[in-house]
Amino acid sequence: MEYNFSEIEPRWQKYWREHGVYHVENANEGLSRPHFYVLDMFPYPSGAGLHVGHPLGYIASDIYARYKRLQGYNVLHPMGYDAYGLPAEQYAIQTGQHPAVTTEMNIERYREQLDKIGFSFDWDREVRTCDPKYYKWTQWTFIQLFNHYYDNTLRKAMPTADLEKRFAERGSEGLDAACTEALAFTAEEWNGWDEAKRRQVLMNYRLAYLADIPVNWCAELGTVLANDEVVNGLSVRGGYPVERRLMKQWSLRITAYAQRLVDGLEQVDWTDSLKEIQRNWIGRSEGAAVNFRVEGGEWTMEIFTTRPDTIFGVTFMVLCPEHELIESLTTPEQKAEVEAYVSWAKNRSERERQAEVKRVSGVFTGSYAVNPLTEEKIPIWVSDYVLAGYGTGAIMAVPAHDSRDFAFAKHFGLPIRQVVSLEKDVVSDPAMWTESMDSKTGYSVNSGFVTGMKVKEAMAAVIDKIEALGIGHRTVNYRLRDAIFSRQRYWGEPFPIYYKESKSGASAVPYTIPEECLPLELPEVSDFKPTATGEPPLGHAQQWAWDEANRRVVDKDLIDNETVYPLELSTMPGFAGSSGYYLRYMDPRNDKEYFSEQAVDYWQNVDLYVGGAEHGTGHLIYARFWNKFLFDLGLAKKEEPFQKLVNQGMIQGRSNFVYRSKQDNGLFVSKGLIKNMDDVTPIHVDINIVDNDVLDVERFRQWRPEFAEARFELEEGKYVCGWEVEKMSKSMFNVQNPDDLVARYGADTLRLYEMFLGPVEQAKPWDTKGIEGVHRFLKKFWRLFEGLNDDAPTKEELKVLHQTIKKITDDIERFSFNTSVSTFMICTNTLTELKCGKREVLKPIVVLIAPFAPHMAEELWHQMGEEGTVCAAHWPQYDPQLMAEDTVKYPVQFNGKMRFMMELPASCTQEEAVAAVKAAPESAKWLNGAEPKKVVFVPKKIINIVV
RNA sequence: GCUCUGGUGGUGGAAUGGUAGACACGAGGGACUUAAAAUCCCUUGCCCGCAAGGGCGUGUGGGUUCAAGUCCCACCCGGAGUACCA
């Protein structure tokens, strides 16, 4: 019988769906049943549908999930949609279609495409971030973040209620908490403040807080963006310019968790490169904070340095243009110049600033600081190469040992003094240097009491001294910024926040909606664009005010009523909904809690997470933070959410080109005939009308009206196209749609081929060429079952079987699915050669192939007369004796030197090995008839004979 | 610049320090067929040779080892992340 995949696959997909084969219960056989949680990064359902790159990771995780299931694990393998996001809203603005409608359509299309590939997801657990039943818990978590602060002493999040009690008793005394700015006040002061003032103070500590902060404002998108959404001063989405602006925004105090985010990386099984990406993003650096006295004033300026050992080489100080001391430090003579510089620096766009990094600019304030260790007078400058957001926004400049300080000193003719030398006591004249000496190796020179010390020792000695003098201390700085959490958009989670006017006339005071009133549902709006007054789109919503007394959303017109207040108009960013979805899958239909304790106790955390590395500095940081916070609350059971993480490589497109002659617009020259690439224009051509880089010229003429009259210069009767690896995208005509391949070859072929393409982790271009080979293999495999019989298998056949079991098991364990497919091919070729159709051999192989080609396995399982589905079968065990090689090559040494390789039975003993070596003709030369003195035989390693 | 990756035939890629190039694609040749599809068989790293056989080969140069694609050092070239982060 033919291998009729187009009949088999839909039939089994229907069976699985109707019988709920992949439905998972939490602990259905008690807590003792081993459990395993395999998760994919859920997709954003875009209008373009899936291309072949998307399912790559899903196929890999599906194989692993099915494998674990066959091994007897209770496997949680869910899927859902990250459904809030900008593209749906942009589309809504352009077409007026409600994002909910387009999102629903896109989800349906995604589901259809996913179903065709035969995944074993438990769709009963599907979540969508835009579903009120889901975002209720996103909002709920936000309220918890709002109501907690981070205690640095306890190293965990604590309720702000505790803070209030503490402030009433002791004021800010002795508090070590993560905050926006250090505050100092007494209990009396606290108790004397009204509620608005107290709430303003508490805001300084909340983990979700509202503050004026410099944000990435994207005028084109009309919203602020998080740091990871901006690259090179342009928005990741759309590529619009982004500027730095001070705005009142909600933020998450993720910096409070910086150290724990670094430490946690030790506990997880991720690739080194991804861990490194996160470490770099968090950017921990150790150093010292030092106070420099300003000459003749009551001011001191605090700086941060990672090189305290170079303090003897400081020749000037630099403040960032935003620094609050500038005004008081500027002397009257310098006032005009400084003001001009500061306003110029502030008006520079982020893009300009980044593009002109090399350009040196700055201005002298006229004031001097005093070096605390030398009492030397040093000029204070202002320059935008010092950033407001990092450290204290002020530095001590050591031009000899910092390249940026060096460039600055050279530009303004400031002195340069060497204080570190590679060799002891060897100094040169820095005036002759062309670059600074930044390395942290060598010895201190010209450096008072640390002269002669190694750099590392000098660092410690200087910090000790500074601490003894009480002018500074050891400290750690992080590059990580708090995550800006509000977006001026419509299509996102509303904040469960309303504002009361403060009696003292200060800005409105935010209050949270009571938890019992969640979800606060996204209202309908008349327009998805910002309002005329520049408010976010939610400003258009009529039903968008909070009646505190009646605890419900009401019309805005009622705001003049006693207890009706305006609601927050921003919405949450994309990462809000994706930060905790893996926990919700554990108990997705629970409307009382985020997830039940019983569910999280059972599943713990994600055992295997598969997704792209492009989320390294976004989702994967936020989710870890989110989880750590929930862990502090006692809700999550593991501090790290994703135990093992595999990054699937991007599948790039392989674009094809035709070359149009520049002299003759109607002439297309075959690749091999082009003499000079400057004579032709390469044009993208649809990969569907190119086969194996050979253009179908007829279809090309029909493809576009402008090519209807095309003429070709052929080589050997063919038009050969050029090719290049590029991003898969519609505009390059290189998109491969999985549906087409499923229709042509079947889902099992697609699954196998995507795995066969290469290691899952590796980026690779899509190339359909090889799919035929994989399809041929499946047909060949299918044919093995035509002569199915119950004869006893030969030893040779059993050996093939057991070697295959071992190899496949090993391959799956190390996530090497491309070699698994090869193993199946070799196994099938060998069994075909042996004409083996024996049930005893083939039945276990069907189980082995089930994770890869589930439909075919299911059908063959059924044809063999087995009960139930193949996914209820048991993973076969291999017999080590049967799979062993008959002979193994051993290296034979004489006197410790390797002399020749020798084949011996794999099972051979010490005595047999020695006898065989002595008998070998090569040995005669080394033994010369003598008896060996000592023989060492390490199976599979080496035979060492000492004569 | 810094950090992390990777570099193996025409192509995708295999190789716990132990016969490099498995498996597949592509290419060439052949069988079956009126023909096509499908299927099957042979050849396919490079060089010398009619052959038997020999030589060279994992980016480059060194090193460790009986033995290196694999480990160590330096360099060259790609890819990714990050970037005035003091």
PDB file of N, CA and C in Angstrom, chain A residues 27 80 128 131 139 161 164 202 204 207 294 386 404 408 483 521 524 646 683 693 729 744 778 832 902 912:
ATOM      1  N   ALA A  27      -1.013  16.097  38.280  1.00  0.00           N
ATOM      2  CA  ALA A  27      -0.892  15.039  39.270  1.00  0.00           C
ATOM      3  C   ALA A  27      -2.049  14.069  39.238  1.00  0.00           C
ATOM      4  N   GLY A  80      -0.018  28.998  23.592  1.00  0.00           N
ATOM      5  CA  GLY A  80      -0.957  30.120  23.696  1.00  0.00           C
ATOM      6  C   GLY A  80      -0.511  31.251  22.789  1.00  0.00           C
ATOM      7  N   ARG A 128      -4.328  33.446  26.289  1.00  0.00           N
ATOM      8  CA  ARG A 128      -4.117  34.591  25.403  1.00  0.00           C
ATOM      9  C   ARG A 128      -3.932  35.803  26.301  1.00  0.00           C
ATOM     10  N   ASP A 131      -6.896  38.203  26.785  1.00  0.00           N
ATOM     11  CA  ASP A 131      -8.134  37.698  27.362  1.00  0.00           C
ATOM     12  C   ASP A 131      -8.277  38.242  28.795  1.00  0.00           C
ATOM     13  N   GLN A 139      -2.698  42.205  35.794  1.00  0.00           N
ATOM     14  CA  GLN A 139      -3.043  43.391  36.590  1.00  0.00           C
ATOM     15  C   GLN A 139      -2.859  43.117  38.080  1.00  0.00           C
ATOM     16  N   ALA A 161       3.063  48.004  53.424  1.00  0.00           N
ATOM     17  CA  ALA A 161       2.391  48.207  54.713  1.00  0.00           C
ATOM     18  C   ALA A 161       3.416  48.148  55.856  1.00  0.00           C
ATOM     19  N   GLU A 164       5.181  51.473  56.033  1.00  0.00           N
ATOM     20  CA  GLU A 164       4.394  52.535  56.675  1.00  0.00           C
ATOM     21  C   GLU A 164       4.507  52.430  58.186  1.00  0.00           C
ATOM     22  N   LEU A 202       6.105  56.978  49.711  1.00  0.00           N
ATOM     23  CA  LEU A 202       6.076  55.524  49.474  1.00  0.00           C
ATOM     24  C   LEU A 202       6.405  55.194  48.018  1.00  0.00           C
ATOM     25  N   ASN A 204       8.506  56.328  46.242  1.00  0.00           N
ATOM     26  CA  ASN A 204       9.962  56.258  46.128  1.00  0.00           C
ATOM     27  C   ASN A 204      10.481  54.829  46.321  1.00  0.00           C
ATOM     28  N   LEU A 207       7.830  48.762  44.090  1.00  0.00           N
ATOM     29  CA  LEU A 207       8.467  48.034  42.987  1.00  0.00           C
ATOM     30  C   LEU A 207       7.823  48.376  41.648  1.00  0.00           C
ATOM     31  N   VAL A 294      34.523  70.408  46.846  1.00  0.00           N
ATOM     32  CA  VAL A 294      34.679  71.483  45.872  1.00  0.00           C
ATOM     33  C   VAL A 294      35.343  72.656  46.558  1.00  0.00           C
ATOM     34  N   VAL A 386      29.866  61.971  29.776  1.00  0.00           N
ATOM     35  CA  VAL A 386      29.448  61.411  31.053  1.00  0.00           C
ATOM     36  C   VAL A 386      27.929  61.346  31.052  1.00  0.00           C
ATOM     37  N   ARG A 404      38.506  57.515  27.036  1.00  0.00           N
ATOM     38  CA  ARG A 404      37.617  58.662  26.811  1.00  0.00           C
ATOM     39  C   ARG A 404      38.166  59.913  27.481  1.00  0.00           C
ATOM     40  N   PHE A 408      39.483  63.436  25.695  1.00  0.00           N
ATOM     41  CA  PHE A 408      39.011  64.722  26.201  1.00  0.00           C
ATOM     42  C   PHE A 408      40.195  65.623  26.560  1.00  0.00           C
ATOM     43  N   ALA A 483      12.643  49.117  34.389  1.00  0.00           N
ATOM     44  CA  ALA A 483      11.894  48.869  33.151  1.00  0.00           C
ATOM     45  C   ALA A 483      10.698  49.812  33.076  1.00  0.00           C
ATOM     46  N   GLU A 521     -11.420  45.821  32.608  1.00  0.00           N
ATOM     47  CA  GLU A 521     -11.405  45.477  31.185  1.00  0.00           C
ATOM     48  C   GLU A 521     -11.101  46.656  30.285  1.00  0.00           C
ATOM     49  N   GLU A 524     -13.929  50.143  25.091  1.00  0.00           N
ATOM     50  CA  GLU A 524     -14.038  50.455  23.670  1.00  0.00           C
ATOM     51  C   GLU A 524     -13.651  51.917  23.465  1.00  0.00           C
ATOM     52  N   VAL A 646      16.869  26.224  25.571  1.00  0.00           N
ATOM     53  CA  VAL A 646      17.504  25.969  24.284  1.00  0.00           C
ATOM     54  C   VAL A 646      17.077  27.077  23.328  1.00  0.00           C
ATOM     55  N   ILE A 683      17.893  41.395  -9.298  1.00  0.00           N
ATOM     56  CA  ILE A 683      16.489  41.598  -8.915  1.00  0.00           C
ATOM     57  C   ILE A 683      16.004  40.349  -8.188  1.00  0.00           C
ATOM     58  N   ASP A 693      17.999  26.625  -8.204  1.00  0.00           N
ATOM     59  CA  ASP A 693      18.678  27.798  -8.771  1.00  0.00           C
ATOM     60  C   ASP A 693      18.491  27.950 -10.286  1.00  0.00           C
ATOM     61  N   SER A 729      11.433  37.196   4.294  1.00  0.00           N
ATOM     62  CA  SER A 729      10.454  38.279   4.273  1.00  0.00           C
ATOM     63  C   SER A 729       9.767  38.359   2.920  1.00  0.00           C
ATOM     64  N   ARG A 744       2.246  19.062   0.128  1.00  0.00           N
ATOM     65  CA  ARG A 744       3.020  18.341  -0.881  1.00  0.00           C
ATOM     66  C   ARG A 744       3.698  17.084  -0.343  1.00  0.00           C
ATOM     67  N   LEU A 778      10.918   8.345   4.362  1.00  0.00           N
ATOM     68  CA  LEU A 778       9.670   7.938   5.009  1.00  0.00           C
ATOM     69  C   LEU A 778       8.936   6.889   4.168  1.00  0.00           C
ATOM     70  N   THR A 832      16.264  -2.657   5.196  1.00  0.00           N
ATOM     71  CA  THR A 832      15.768  -2.903   3.843  1.00  0.00           C
ATOM     72  C   THR A 832      16.697  -3.892   3.137  1.00  0.00           C
ATOM     73  N   MET A 902      45.232  -2.242  16.493  1.00  0.00           N
ATOM     74  CA  MET A 902      44.961  -3.666  16.373  1.00  0.00           C
ATOM     75  C   MET A 902      43.492  -3.926  16.650  1.00  0.00           C
ATOM     76  N   GLU A 912      43.322 -12.527  26.928  1.00  0.00           N
ATOM     77  CA  GLU A 912      43.149 -12.693  25.484  1.00  0.00           C
ATOM     78  C   GLU A 912      43.845 -11.570  24.736  1.00  0.00           C
TER      79      GLU A 912
END
